[in-house]
Amino acid sequence: MSLVGVTGNSHACLLDGPGFSAVPNIEASCAPAQGTAEGVFVCDGSIPYYGVGPIREPVTFRIAEGFVTDIEGGDQADFLAELLARQDDPWVYNLAQFAFGLNPACTDFTGEMLNDEGVNGTVHIGIGTSANLGGNVSAKTHFDAVNRAPTVWIDEEVVLTAGKFLPEA
């Protein structure tokens, strides 16, 4: 995904006008440049929305040109695919967010959004609405999918490896 022109969200819970913030220090996130996300995201942690909760069988999201094109896995994946199809809104497939979980007090998944999105050393993607995250899409839904122990590169530099943040150089 491209981050060109993207502003990040630190969620410090301080707003200088109308808007949205998560609880303090749960995550750092951004809405990727619209239409630029490509690849595969495997959720093996939690989808703390719609009663899905901790993942029993990995849920795979295939992404092209900024949209989820396929959701595969077990019954939790089938539930999400059917839920999105019923929305009758193509924007519910928008790749809306990329975020790092930053709360060292959150160590395992409970199915609660304010815990699971903050599990330290995780990443999650948001699907659907991005307007409250710096993007411009308003969809009929938004949900997040969390990966348990990812490795992340930004501009060809590793910033997170197997769920551990690298110290500053």
mmCIF file of N, CA and C in Angstrom, residues 15 19 28 42 49 62 69 78 83 88 114 156:
data_model
loop_
_atom_site.group_PDB
_atom_site.id
_atom_site.type_symbol
_atom_site.label_atom_id
_atom_site.label_comp_id
_atom_site.label_asym_id
_atom_site.label_seq_id
_atom_site.Cartn_x
_atom_site.Cartn_y
_atom_site.Cartn_z
ATOM 1 N N LEU A 15 -8.563 15.857 20.603
ATOM 2 C CA LEU A 15 -9.128 16.307 19.341
ATOM 3 C C LEU A 15 -9.179 17.820 19.342
ATOM 4 N N GLY A 19 -14.480 14.877 15.397
ATOM 5 C CA GLY A 19 -13.747 13.740 14.859
ATOM 6 C C GLY A 19 -13.828 12.531 15.752
ATOM 7 N N ALA A 28 -1.517 2.910 16.648
ATOM 8 C CA ALA A 28 -1.155 3.961 15.695
ATOM 9 C C ALA A 28 -1.644 3.454 14.348
ATOM 10 N N VAL A 42 -3.504 -12.287 6.329
ATOM 11 C CA VAL A 42 -4.019 -13.447 7.039
ATOM 12 C C VAL A 42 -4.279 -13.054 8.484
ATOM 13 N N TYR A 49 -15.538 -7.941 16.137
ATOM 14 C CA TYR A 49 -16.773 -7.305 15.671
ATOM 15 C C TYR A 49 -17.763 -8.391 15.289
ATOM 16 N N ARG A 62 -7.931 -11.443 0.478
ATOM 17 C CA ARG A 62 -7.192 -11.121 -0.748
ATOM 18 C C ARG A 62 -7.591 -9.703 -1.141
ATOM 19 N N THR A 69 -11.106 -8.620 -2.266
ATOM 20 C CA THR A 69 -11.742 -9.311 -3.388
ATOM 21 C C THR A 69 -12.206 -10.709 -3.021
ATOM 22 N N ASP A 78 -16.604 -17.422 6.287
ATOM 23 C CA ASP A 78 -17.882 -17.527 5.569
ATOM 24 C C ASP A 78 -18.888 -16.521 6.113
ATOM 25 N N LEU A 83 -21.911 -11.565 5.375
ATOM 26 C CA LEU A 83 -22.302 -10.293 5.981
ATOM 27 C C LEU A 83 -22.032 -9.129 5.032
ATOM 28 N N ASP A 88 -24.977 -4.728 0.285
ATOM 29 C CA ASP A 88 -25.321 -4.077 -0.982
ATOM 30 C C ASP A 88 -24.636 -2.711 -1.088
ATOM 31 N N LEU A 114 -11.577 -3.023 22.229
ATOM 32 C CA LEU A 114 -10.602 -2.134 22.868
ATOM 33 C C LEU A 114 -9.387 -2.888 23.406
ATOM 34 N N GLU A 156 10.967 -0.749 2.614
ATOM 35 C CA GLU A 156 12.024 -1.768 2.597
ATOM 36 C C GLU A 156 12.825 -1.850 3.893
#
